[in-house]
Amino acid sequence: MMLHAGKPQLIAIEVASIISDLACAASVEVGIRDKSGQRILFSHRSGAGHVDARRQNLEIGVTDEGSVFVSVETYPDASSHATLNAVSVLLESLQQLEKSRVEQEERLTLWPEEEESFDDGDGVVLGRMRELMVYAKRVAKTNIGVLITGESGTGKEILARALHKYSTRADRPFMPFNCTAVPRDMLESQLFGHRRGAFTSADRDNPGLIRAAKGGTLFLDEIGELGLDLQPKLLRFLESGEISPLGDTGPVNVDVRIIAATNSNLEDLVRAERFREDLFYRLNVIRLTIPPLRDRRDEIPALIHHFVSRSARDLGKGQLRVAEETMERFLLYQWPGNIRQLQNEISRVAALAEVDGVLTPDMLTQDIRNAGPRLSQRRDSHEIGVPLHDKLAPTLAHVEREMIRAALKNSHGRLEIAAKALGISRKGLYLKRQRLGL
Ligand SMILES: Nc1ncnc2c1ncn2[C@@H]1O[C@H](COP(=O)(O)OP(=O)(O)OP(=O)(O)O)[C@@H](O)[C@H]1O
Ligand SMILES: [Mg+2]
């Protein structure tokens, strides 16, 4: 019967033959019923003994052709009744199993199983970030150009560090460098190095960042700010591995992987002739784009827990808790400064909190405190309204939160009952509460 799951006709024939074998019925039939009437597919009559006047129907399932049933003419004795009863209990269990299999499949499409995480204590790697990390792991072993794009504070450097960590260069240096960090006229000597006396203020040799990162990875952030004068020099290095430090007699060969990042649109800069097209193509063999935090809100609760426990530990604040209304504001806010802004906000409110205290909405920066609710909830109602034209992940996360909250309230916090009411396992509920910060 298990093997035939989802094929009612085959199950019905199996059930009919079990009933015949058990000799508890005078006759058994398998039929299909539709609007125009019923059709018998299979029938077996043993013909022996006195027959109970009652016919009993077992409903097996529905196919395209109609509903499949097994009709049984039972013997009147108690043991035959008990046997038939046992068969129908078996059948019911089978139907239950099949139903939960379908439900689980549906759930998995909506909520992929909680996966192994890339967490190493330094960062939260979930959702889109996780996909990017999986991809980064795959391309890390090669030396192909990787360009990381994303708004400020989205985690470009975290991703670049991961590319380094998963590469064969992991035990060599990772050097992050922001191209806007030094004045333009100093940039060349910072990157490519110089000899003592190469220019007026060069009072000693400087190997430069490229040589300092020897064997490792140089992460060039805000690459769009690199002046047109330096771009050919970087291109030459990417193509030949050679640099010409200022004041040196000949070129020097260095093995360094370059990973570039930008929060501006490099294609626009190429069109405006502020960025060389050949360098762009060289850097942009693989593009990793990190979406802004407002488009990956499902990661917010885990990020909050990560930053709250880190701040609590650093500031000696014991166990800090985030009030649900605070979590709500965090989920609703637009986060123009992305994860960096979230991290700073949490450090700030954690500093204000009492030891073992609660982070309440009144502690939040005004803009965040005022983040408006996008879901309507009628008072004393068992329903919530959902905006139809919004991002799917945060809206679904919100719906999940509300449903879990309601189930926990109804069950007075008894997890087994809440999980059952929600149709998920206890472990599933535990994982969801963790993910949603409930
Ligand atoms: N997934 C994450 N988990 C934990 N912390 C994160 C995560 N992503 C980013 N951060 C933190 O947010 C801050 C900003 O990240 P990062 O410096 O990587 O962003 P960025 O995109 O390079 O920003 P910018 O464009 O301003 O240089 C850092 O302090 C980083 O530790
Ligand atoms: Mg950065």
Short mmCIF file of C-alpha atoms and ligand atoms in Angstrom, two decimals:
data_model
loop_
_atom_site.label_atom_id
_atom_site.label_comp_id
_atom_site.label_asym_id
_atom_site.label_seq_id
_atom_site.Cartn_x
_atom_site.Cartn_y
_atom_site.Cartn_z
CA MET A 1 0.00 0.00 0.00
CA MET A 2 2.85 2.36 0.87
CA LEU A 3 4.41 1.76 -2.53
CA HIS A 4 1.21 2.79 -4.25
CA ALA A 5 0.95 6.14 -2.38
CA GLY A 6 -0.70 8.72 -4.62
CA LYS A 7 -2.27 6.06 -6.88
CA PRO A 8 -5.75 5.41 -5.41
CA GLN A 9 -6.76 2.69 -7.88
CA LEU A 10 -3.75 0.54 -7.06
CA ILE A 11 -4.28 1.10 -3.34
CA ALA A 12 -7.93 0.11 -3.70
CA ILE A 13 -7.03 -3.14 -5.46
CA GLU A 14 -4.47 -3.85 -2.73
CA VAL A 15 -7.07 -3.17 -0.01
CA ALA A 16 -9.63 -5.37 -1.76
CA SER A 17 -7.19 -8.25 -2.01
CA ILE A 18 -6.21 -7.89 1.65
CA ILE A 19 -9.88 -8.02 2.63
CA SER A 20 -10.47 -11.11 0.49
CA ASP A 21 -7.39 -12.81 1.95
CA LEU A 22 -8.58 -12.11 5.46
CA ALA A 23 -11.91 -13.81 4.67
CA CYS A 24 -13.93 -11.24 6.57
CA ALA A 25 -16.30 -10.34 3.74
CA ALA A 26 -18.69 -12.15 1.43
CA SER A 27 -17.86 -9.83 -1.45
CA VAL A 28 -15.60 -6.93 -2.17
CA GLU A 29 -15.62 -4.49 -5.08
CA VAL A 30 -13.40 -1.69 -6.29
CA GLY A 31 -15.17 1.13 -8.07
CA ILE A 32 -14.93 4.70 -9.33
CA ARG A 33 -17.66 7.21 -8.75
CA ASP A 34 -18.14 10.39 -10.80
CA LYS A 35 -21.00 12.76 -11.61
CA SER A 36 -22.59 10.34 -14.04
CA GLY A 37 -22.64 7.40 -11.64
CA GLN A 38 -20.32 4.61 -10.59
CA ARG A 39 -18.28 1.99 -12.39
CA ILE A 40 -16.97 -1.24 -10.87
CA LEU A 41 -13.36 -1.98 -11.78
CA PHE A 42 -12.81 -5.18 -9.86
CA SER A 43 -15.05 -7.47 -7.90
CA HIS A 44 -14.52 -10.60 -5.84
CA ARG A 45 -17.23 -12.76 -4.25
CA SER A 46 -16.41 -15.58 -1.90
CA GLY A 47 -20.14 -16.38 -1.66
CA ALA A 48 -19.95 -18.35 1.55
CA GLY A 49 -22.07 -18.01 4.71
CA HIS A 50 -24.70 -15.58 5.90
CA VAL A 51 -24.19 -12.02 4.71
CA ASP A 52 -24.80 -8.89 6.73
CA ALA A 53 -27.38 -6.70 5.01
CA ARG A 54 -25.10 -3.68 5.33
CA ARG A 55 -22.57 -2.72 2.67
CA GLN A 56 -19.68 -0.69 3.84
CA ASN A 57 -17.73 1.73 1.65
CA LEU A 58 -14.10 2.64 2.20
CA GLU A 59 -13.14 5.88 0.44
CA ILE A 60 -9.63 5.50 -0.99
CA GLY A 61 -8.86 8.70 -2.87
CA VAL A 62 -9.60 10.91 -5.84
CA THR A 63 -8.17 10.59 -9.36
CA ASP A 64 -8.86 12.45 -12.60
CA GLU A 65 -11.57 9.92 -13.38
CA GLY A 66 -13.46 10.28 -10.07
CA SER A 67 -13.32 9.04 -6.48
CA VAL A 68 -12.09 5.55 -5.92
CA PHE A 69 -13.79 3.37 -3.29
CA VAL A 70 -13.83 -0.17 -2.02
CA SER A 71 -17.25 -1.57 -1.24
CA VAL A 72 -17.45 -4.50 1.18
CA GLU A 73 -20.30 -6.83 2.10
CA THR A 74 -19.31 -7.81 5.60
CA TYR A 75 -20.04 -10.96 7.60
CA PRO A 76 -22.04 -10.11 10.71
CA ASP A 77 -19.65 -11.68 13.23
CA ALA A 78 -17.57 -9.51 15.56
CA SER A 79 -14.21 -10.79 14.39
CA SER A 80 -14.94 -9.92 10.74
CA HIS A 81 -16.02 -6.44 11.83
CA ALA A 82 -12.85 -6.05 13.87
CA THR A 83 -10.71 -7.16 10.93
CA LEU A 84 -12.38 -4.72 8.58
CA ASN A 85 -11.97 -2.04 11.18
CA ALA A 86 -8.26 -2.76 11.36
CA VAL A 87 -7.98 -2.47 7.57
CA SER A 88 -9.72 0.89 7.58
CA VAL A 89 -7.43 2.17 10.36
CA LEU A 90 -4.45 1.09 8.25
CA LEU A 91 -5.91 2.91 5.29
CA GLU A 92 -6.47 6.06 7.32
CA SER A 93 -2.87 6.05 8.56
CA LEU A 94 -1.69 5.69 4.99
CA GLN A 95 -3.81 8.66 3.93
CA GLN A 96 -2.46 10.71 6.87
CA LEU A 97 1.11 9.85 5.92
CA GLU A 98 0.52 10.85 2.33
CA LYS A 99 -1.12 14.11 3.42
CA SER A 100 1.76 15.09 5.66
CA ARG A 101 4.24 14.19 2.92
CA VAL A 102 2.48 16.59 0.55
CA GLU A 103 2.29 19.26 3.27
CA GLN A 104 5.96 18.86 4.07
CA GLU A 105 6.83 19.22 0.39
CA GLU A 106 4.77 22.40 0.20
CA ARG A 107 6.40 23.75 3.34
CA LEU A 108 9.88 22.99 2.06
CA THR A 109 9.20 24.94 -1.11
CA LEU A 110 8.20 27.92 0.99
CA TRP A 111 10.67 27.48 3.83
CA PRO A 112 13.79 25.63 2.76
CA GLU A 113 15.18 23.47 5.54
CA GLU A 114 17.44 25.39 7.92
CA GLU A 115 20.87 24.77 6.48
CA GLU A 116 24.31 24.31 7.86
CA SER A 117 25.70 27.77 8.42
CA PHE A 118 28.97 29.39 7.49
CA ASP A 119 29.09 31.12 10.87
CA ASP A 120 32.54 31.38 12.32
CA GLY A 121 31.54 33.78 15.06
CA ASP A 122 32.49 36.85 12.99
CA GLY A 123 29.48 37.13 10.80
CA VAL A 124 25.98 35.98 10.07
CA VAL A 125 25.75 34.07 6.84
CA LEU A 126 22.18 33.46 5.82
CA GLY A 127 19.86 34.01 2.89
CA ARG A 128 21.39 35.90 -0.02
CA MET A 129 24.70 36.25 1.80
CA ARG A 130 24.85 32.49 2.13
CA GLU A 131 24.27 32.01 -1.60
CA LEU A 132 27.08 34.46 -2.30
CA MET A 133 29.37 32.66 0.14
CA VAL A 134 28.67 29.30 -1.52
CA TYR A 135 29.55 30.90 -4.83
CA ALA A 136 32.61 32.60 -3.36
CA LYS A 137 33.85 29.28 -2.03
CA ARG A 138 33.60 27.84 -5.52
CA VAL A 139 35.55 30.61 -7.25
CA ALA A 140 38.01 31.26 -4.42
CA LYS A 141 40.56 28.70 -5.62
CA THR A 142 41.04 30.44 -8.96
CA ASN A 143 42.74 33.72 -9.64
CA ILE A 144 40.01 35.14 -11.85
CA GLY A 145 38.97 38.73 -11.29
CA VAL A 146 36.14 39.19 -8.84
CA LEU A 147 34.26 42.46 -8.58
CA ILE A 148 32.05 42.88 -5.53
CA THR A 149 29.32 45.48 -5.79
CA GLY A 150 26.81 46.68 -3.23
CA GLU A 151 25.75 49.75 -1.28
CA SER A 152 27.91 51.01 1.53
CA GLY A 153 27.87 48.75 4.59
CA THR A 154 26.36 45.71 2.89
CA GLY A 155 29.29 43.41 3.69
CA LYS A 156 31.59 43.68 0.67
CA GLU A 157 34.67 43.34 2.80
CA ILE A 158 33.24 40.34 4.63
CA LEU A 159 32.73 38.63 1.27
CA ALA A 160 36.23 39.57 0.09
CA ARG A 161 37.69 38.09 3.30
CA ALA A 162 35.74 34.91 2.66
CA LEU A 163 37.17 34.69 -0.87
CA HIS A 164 40.60 34.94 0.67
CA LYS A 165 39.85 32.48 3.46
CA TYR A 166 38.60 29.83 1.03
CA SER A 167 41.52 30.31 -1.36
CA THR A 168 44.89 28.60 -1.35
CA ARG A 169 46.27 31.95 -0.13
CA ALA A 170 44.50 31.72 3.22
CA ASP A 171 47.73 31.61 5.23
CA ARG A 172 49.14 34.65 3.43
CA PRO A 173 48.11 38.28 4.11
CA PHE A 174 44.73 39.80 3.30
CA MET A 175 45.22 43.53 2.80
CA PRO A 176 42.14 45.73 2.57
CA PHE A 177 42.68 49.12 1.06
CA ASN A 178 40.20 51.87 0.35
CA CYS A 179 41.19 53.85 -2.74
CA THR A 180 39.71 57.04 -1.24
CA ALA A 181 41.78 56.68 1.96
CA VAL A 182 44.83 58.58 0.69
CA PRO A 183 45.15 61.70 -1.47
CA ARG A 184 45.26 60.88 -5.17
CA ASP A 185 48.85 61.96 -5.61
CA MET A 186 49.95 59.54 -2.87
CA LEU A 187 48.03 56.60 -4.25
CA GLU A 188 50.64 55.41 -6.73
CA SER A 189 53.41 55.14 -4.13
CA GLN A 190 50.98 53.57 -1.62
CA LEU A 191 50.04 50.84 -4.06
CA PHE A 192 53.16 50.25 -6.11
CA GLY A 193 55.79 51.45 -3.59
CA HIS A 194 58.75 53.73 -4.06
CA ARG A 195 62.49 53.96 -3.57
CA ARG A 196 63.99 56.38 -1.10
CA GLY A 197 64.48 59.72 -2.84
CA ALA A 198 62.02 58.93 -5.66
CA PHE A 199 60.27 62.19 -4.76
CA THR A 200 60.90 64.99 -2.29
CA SER A 201 59.18 63.49 0.76
CA ALA A 202 60.37 59.90 0.09
CA ASP A 203 62.86 59.68 2.91
CA ARG A 204 62.89 55.86 2.96
CA ASP A 205 61.96 52.87 0.81
CA ASN A 206 58.33 51.84 0.80
CA PRO A 207 57.46 48.41 -0.62
CA GLY A 208 53.85 49.50 -1.26
CA LEU A 209 50.66 47.54 -0.60
CA ILE A 210 50.99 45.16 -3.52
CA ARG A 211 54.32 43.86 -2.30
CA ALA A 212 53.10 43.87 1.30
CA ALA A 213 50.30 41.51 0.26
CA LYS A 214 52.79 39.15 -1.46
CA GLY A 215 51.33 35.67 -1.91
CA GLY A 216 48.00 36.88 -0.52
CA THR A 217 45.05 39.03 -1.51
CA LEU A 218 44.79 42.78 -1.96
CA PHE A 219 41.24 44.02 -1.56
CA LEU A 220 40.78 47.31 -3.39
CA ASP A 221 37.64 48.98 -2.11
CA GLU A 222 36.02 51.88 -3.99
CA ILE A 223 37.97 50.98 -7.11
CA GLY A 224 35.87 53.50 -9.05
CA GLU A 225 37.88 56.24 -7.36
CA LEU A 226 41.14 55.07 -8.91
CA GLY A 227 42.40 57.89 -11.18
CA LEU A 228 42.81 57.43 -14.92
CA ASP A 229 46.58 57.85 -14.48
CA LEU A 230 46.85 54.73 -12.28
CA GLN A 231 44.41 52.53 -14.12
CA PRO A 232 46.87 51.41 -16.85
CA LYS A 233 49.41 50.54 -14.15
CA LEU A 234 46.92 48.36 -12.31
CA LEU A 235 45.87 46.74 -15.58
CA ARG A 236 49.47 45.98 -16.41
CA PHE A 237 49.93 44.37 -13.01
CA LEU A 238 46.78 42.27 -13.46
CA GLU A 239 47.95 41.10 -16.87
CA SER A 240 51.64 40.49 -16.23
CA GLY A 241 52.06 40.45 -12.44
CA GLU A 242 54.61 43.26 -12.83
CA ILE A 243 54.83 46.56 -11.02
CA SER A 244 57.27 49.42 -11.43
CA PRO A 245 57.85 51.07 -8.05
CA LEU A 246 58.66 54.77 -8.25
CA GLY A 247 62.38 55.30 -8.50
CA ASP A 248 63.14 51.63 -9.18
CA THR A 249 65.21 50.74 -12.18
CA GLY A 250 63.20 47.84 -13.52
CA PRO A 251 59.83 46.12 -13.06
CA VAL A 252 59.26 43.75 -10.13
CA ASN A 253 57.21 40.58 -10.28
CA VAL A 254 54.71 40.01 -7.47
CA ASP A 255 52.12 37.30 -6.95
CA VAL A 256 49.02 38.92 -5.45
CA ARG A 257 45.36 38.34 -6.08
CA ILE A 258 43.31 41.51 -6.53
CA ILE A 259 39.67 41.61 -5.48
CA ALA A 260 37.94 44.88 -6.27
CA ALA A 261 34.79 46.41 -4.83
CA THR A 262 32.67 49.44 -5.53
CA ASN A 263 29.44 51.00 -4.41
CA SER A 264 29.21 53.08 -7.57
CA ASN A 265 28.12 51.90 -10.97
CA LEU A 266 31.32 51.10 -12.85
CA GLU A 267 29.48 50.71 -16.16
CA ASP A 268 28.37 54.35 -15.84
CA LEU A 269 31.95 55.40 -15.09
CA VAL A 270 33.12 53.50 -18.19
CA ARG A 271 30.48 55.29 -20.29
CA ALA A 272 31.57 58.62 -18.81
CA GLU A 273 35.16 57.66 -19.71
CA ARG A 274 36.25 57.91 -16.11
CA PHE A 275 37.06 54.22 -15.92
CA ARG A 276 38.98 52.26 -18.54
CA GLU A 277 36.89 49.64 -20.28
CA ASP A 278 39.77 47.14 -20.52
CA LEU A 279 40.43 47.37 -16.78
CA PHE A 280 36.71 47.04 -16.07
CA TYR A 281 36.51 43.77 -18.05
CA ARG A 282 39.62 42.47 -16.36
CA LEU A 283 38.19 43.10 -12.89
CA ASN A 284 34.65 42.12 -13.69
CA VAL A 285 35.09 38.49 -14.81
CA ILE A 286 32.95 37.40 -11.88
CA ARG A 287 30.51 39.83 -10.32
CA LEU A 288 29.18 39.30 -6.82
CA THR A 289 26.38 41.73 -6.04
CA ILE A 290 25.27 42.11 -2.43
CA PRO A 291 21.72 43.44 -2.18
CA PRO A 292 20.93 46.20 0.34
CA LEU A 293 19.72 45.08 3.76
CA ARG A 294 16.15 46.29 3.06
CA ASP A 295 15.97 43.63 0.33
CA ARG A 296 17.18 40.85 2.60
CA ARG A 297 15.18 41.53 5.73
CA ASP A 298 14.95 37.85 6.55
CA GLU A 299 18.57 38.14 7.70
CA ILE A 300 17.81 40.98 10.13
CA PRO A 301 16.76 38.95 13.22
CA ALA A 302 19.89 36.80 13.12
CA LEU A 303 22.09 39.86 12.58
CA ILE A 304 20.43 41.55 15.54
CA HIS A 305 21.07 38.58 17.82
CA HIS A 306 24.64 38.43 16.65
CA PHE A 307 25.30 42.13 17.32
CA VAL A 308 23.32 42.22 20.58
CA SER A 309 25.21 39.33 22.12
CA ARG A 310 28.51 40.73 20.90
CA SER A 311 27.78 44.20 22.32
CA ALA A 312 26.50 42.70 25.59
CA ARG A 313 29.71 40.73 25.92
CA ASP A 314 31.99 43.65 25.00
CA LEU A 315 30.18 46.08 27.30
CA GLY A 316 29.68 43.65 30.18
CA LYS A 317 25.89 43.99 30.00
CA GLY A 318 25.03 40.37 30.81
CA GLN A 319 22.12 38.98 28.78
CA LEU A 320 20.43 41.73 26.80
CA ARG A 321 16.99 41.07 25.35
CA VAL A 322 15.36 42.76 22.36
CA ALA A 323 11.72 43.76 22.93
CA GLU A 324 9.39 42.54 20.22
CA GLU A 325 8.38 46.11 19.29
CA THR A 326 12.07 46.96 18.87
CA MET A 327 12.55 43.95 16.61
CA GLU A 328 9.53 45.10 14.63
CA ARG A 329 11.00 48.58 14.09
CA PHE A 330 14.29 47.03 12.98
CA LEU A 331 12.45 44.86 10.50
CA LEU A 332 10.47 47.76 9.09
CA TYR A 333 13.22 50.35 8.77
CA GLN A 334 14.84 50.99 5.37
CA TRP A 335 18.51 50.84 6.55
CA PRO A 336 20.20 53.22 4.06
CA GLY A 337 23.52 52.49 5.80
CA ASN A 338 22.83 48.75 5.69
CA ILE A 339 24.47 46.33 8.10
CA ARG A 340 27.01 48.86 9.34
CA GLN A 341 24.15 51.15 10.40
CA LEU A 342 22.33 48.27 12.12
CA GLN A 343 25.50 47.31 13.94
CA ASN A 344 26.12 50.90 15.08
CA GLU A 345 22.54 51.33 16.24
CA ILE A 346 22.76 48.18 18.32
CA SER A 347 26.09 49.19 19.88
CA ARG A 348 24.49 52.51 20.80
CA VAL A 349 21.34 51.10 22.41
CA ALA A 350 23.31 48.32 24.11
CA ALA A 351 25.46 51.00 25.75
CA LEU A 352 22.29 52.68 27.05
CA ALA A 353 20.80 49.45 28.41
CA GLU A 354 20.93 48.21 31.99
CA VAL A 355 22.77 44.97 32.76
CA ASP A 356 20.47 42.06 31.75
CA GLY A 357 18.06 44.71 30.44
CA VAL A 358 15.69 44.95 27.52
CA LEU A 359 16.27 47.02 24.37
CA THR A 360 13.04 48.98 24.07
CA PRO A 361 11.82 51.11 21.13
CA ASP A 362 12.20 54.39 23.06
CA MET A 363 15.99 53.85 23.02
CA LEU A 364 16.10 53.83 19.22
CA THR A 365 17.18 56.65 16.92
CA GLN A 366 14.09 58.61 15.95
CA ASP A 367 14.03 57.52 12.29
CA ILE A 368 14.17 53.88 13.25
CA ARG A 369 11.62 54.30 16.05
CA ASN A 370 9.24 55.90 13.55
CA ALA A 371 9.55 53.13 10.96
CA GLY A 372 5.90 52.59 10.10
CA PRO A 373 4.14 49.27 10.24
CA ARG A 374 3.27 48.00 6.80
CA LEU A 375 0.95 45.26 7.96
CA SER A 376 -2.43 46.15 9.34
CA GLN A 377 -3.70 44.24 12.32
CA ARG A 378 -7.21 44.75 13.46
CA ARG A 379 -7.69 44.81 17.21
CA ASP A 380 -9.04 41.57 18.73
CA SER A 381 -8.86 40.05 15.30
CA HIS A 382 -7.54 36.68 14.31
CA GLU A 383 -6.28 38.01 11.02
CA ILE A 384 -3.55 40.26 9.73
CA GLY A 385 -3.53 42.17 6.45
CA VAL A 386 -0.65 41.67 4.05
CA PRO A 387 0.44 44.23 1.44
CA LEU A 388 0.36 42.52 -1.94
CA HIS A 389 3.00 44.74 -3.52
CA ASP A 390 5.92 44.30 -1.21
CA LYS A 391 9.01 42.14 -0.87
CA LEU A 392 8.06 38.52 -0.31
CA ALA A 393 10.67 37.44 2.25
CA PRO A 394 10.14 40.13 4.91
CA THR A 395 6.36 39.99 4.54
CA LEU A 396 6.33 36.22 4.94
CA ALA A 397 8.69 36.52 7.89
CA HIS A 398 6.26 38.97 9.46
CA VAL A 399 3.31 36.66 8.84
CA GLU A 400 5.28 33.79 10.38
CA ARG A 401 6.11 35.88 13.42
CA GLU A 402 2.50 36.85 13.94
CA MET A 403 1.23 33.29 13.54
CA ILE A 404 3.85 31.86 15.87
CA ARG A 405 3.12 34.59 18.42
CA ALA A 406 -0.60 33.85 18.26
CA ALA A 407 -0.04 30.08 18.57
CA LEU A 408 2.25 30.56 21.57
CA LYS A 409 -0.28 32.85 23.19
CA ASN A 410 -3.13 30.39 22.61
CA SER A 411 -1.14 27.48 23.97
CA HIS A 412 0.05 29.55 26.96
CA GLY A 413 3.61 29.00 25.86
CA ARG A 414 3.36 25.22 25.59
CA LEU A 415 5.60 24.51 22.62
CA GLU A 416 4.26 21.07 21.75
CA ILE A 417 0.72 22.42 21.43
CA ALA A 418 1.79 25.57 19.56
CA ALA A 419 3.82 23.50 17.08
CA LYS A 420 0.89 21.17 16.55
CA ALA A 421 -1.50 24.07 15.96
CA LEU A 422 0.90 25.48 13.38
CA GLY A 423 1.34 22.10 11.74
CA ILE A 424 5.09 22.04 12.22
CA SER A 425 7.45 19.99 14.33
CA ARG A 426 8.69 21.13 17.73
CA LYS A 427 12.18 21.43 16.30
CA GLY A 428 10.82 23.41 13.35
CA LEU A 429 9.17 25.81 15.78
CA TYR A 430 12.36 26.13 17.81
CA LEU A 431 14.41 26.94 14.68
CA LYS A 432 11.86 29.43 13.40
CA ARG A 433 11.71 31.22 16.77
CA GLN A 434 15.46 31.45 16.76
CA ARG A 435 15.54 32.77 13.22
CA LEU A 436 12.75 35.26 13.80
CA GLY A 437 14.01 36.36 17.20
CA LEU A 438 10.88 35.31 19.08
N1 LIG B 1 26.82 39.17 7.42
C1 LIG B 1 27.36 39.92 8.37
N2 LIG B 1 27.46 39.50 9.63
C2 LIG B 1 28.00 40.29 10.59
N3 LIG B 1 28.47 41.50 10.38
C3 LIG B 1 28.41 42.00 9.14
C4 LIG B 1 27.85 41.24 8.06
N4 LIG B 1 27.93 41.97 6.93
C5 LIG B 1 28.49 43.13 7.30
N5 LIG B 1 28.79 43.16 8.60
C6 LIG B 1 29.42 44.24 9.36
O1 LIG B 1 28.94 45.45 8.82
C7 LIG B 1 29.99 46.37 8.63
C8 LIG B 1 30.08 46.74 7.17
O2 LIG B 1 30.54 45.62 6.44
P1 LIG B 1 31.64 45.79 5.29
O3 LIG B 1 32.73 46.68 5.73
O4 LIG B 1 31.99 44.42 4.82
O5 LIG B 1 30.73 46.54 4.24
P2 LIG B 1 31.14 47.23 2.90
O6 LIG B 1 30.13 46.84 1.92
O7 LIG B 1 32.58 46.94 2.62
O8 LIG B 1 30.95 48.76 3.25
P3 LIG B 1 31.65 50.05 2.56
O9 LIG B 1 31.11 50.13 1.18
O10 LIG B 1 31.18 51.16 3.42
O11 LIG B 1 33.12 49.80 2.62
C9 LIG B 1 31.25 45.71 9.15
O12 LIG B 1 31.50 46.14 10.46
C10 LIG B 1 30.91 44.23 9.14
O13 LIG B 1 31.58 43.56 10.17
MG MG B 2 34.22 48.22 2.87
#
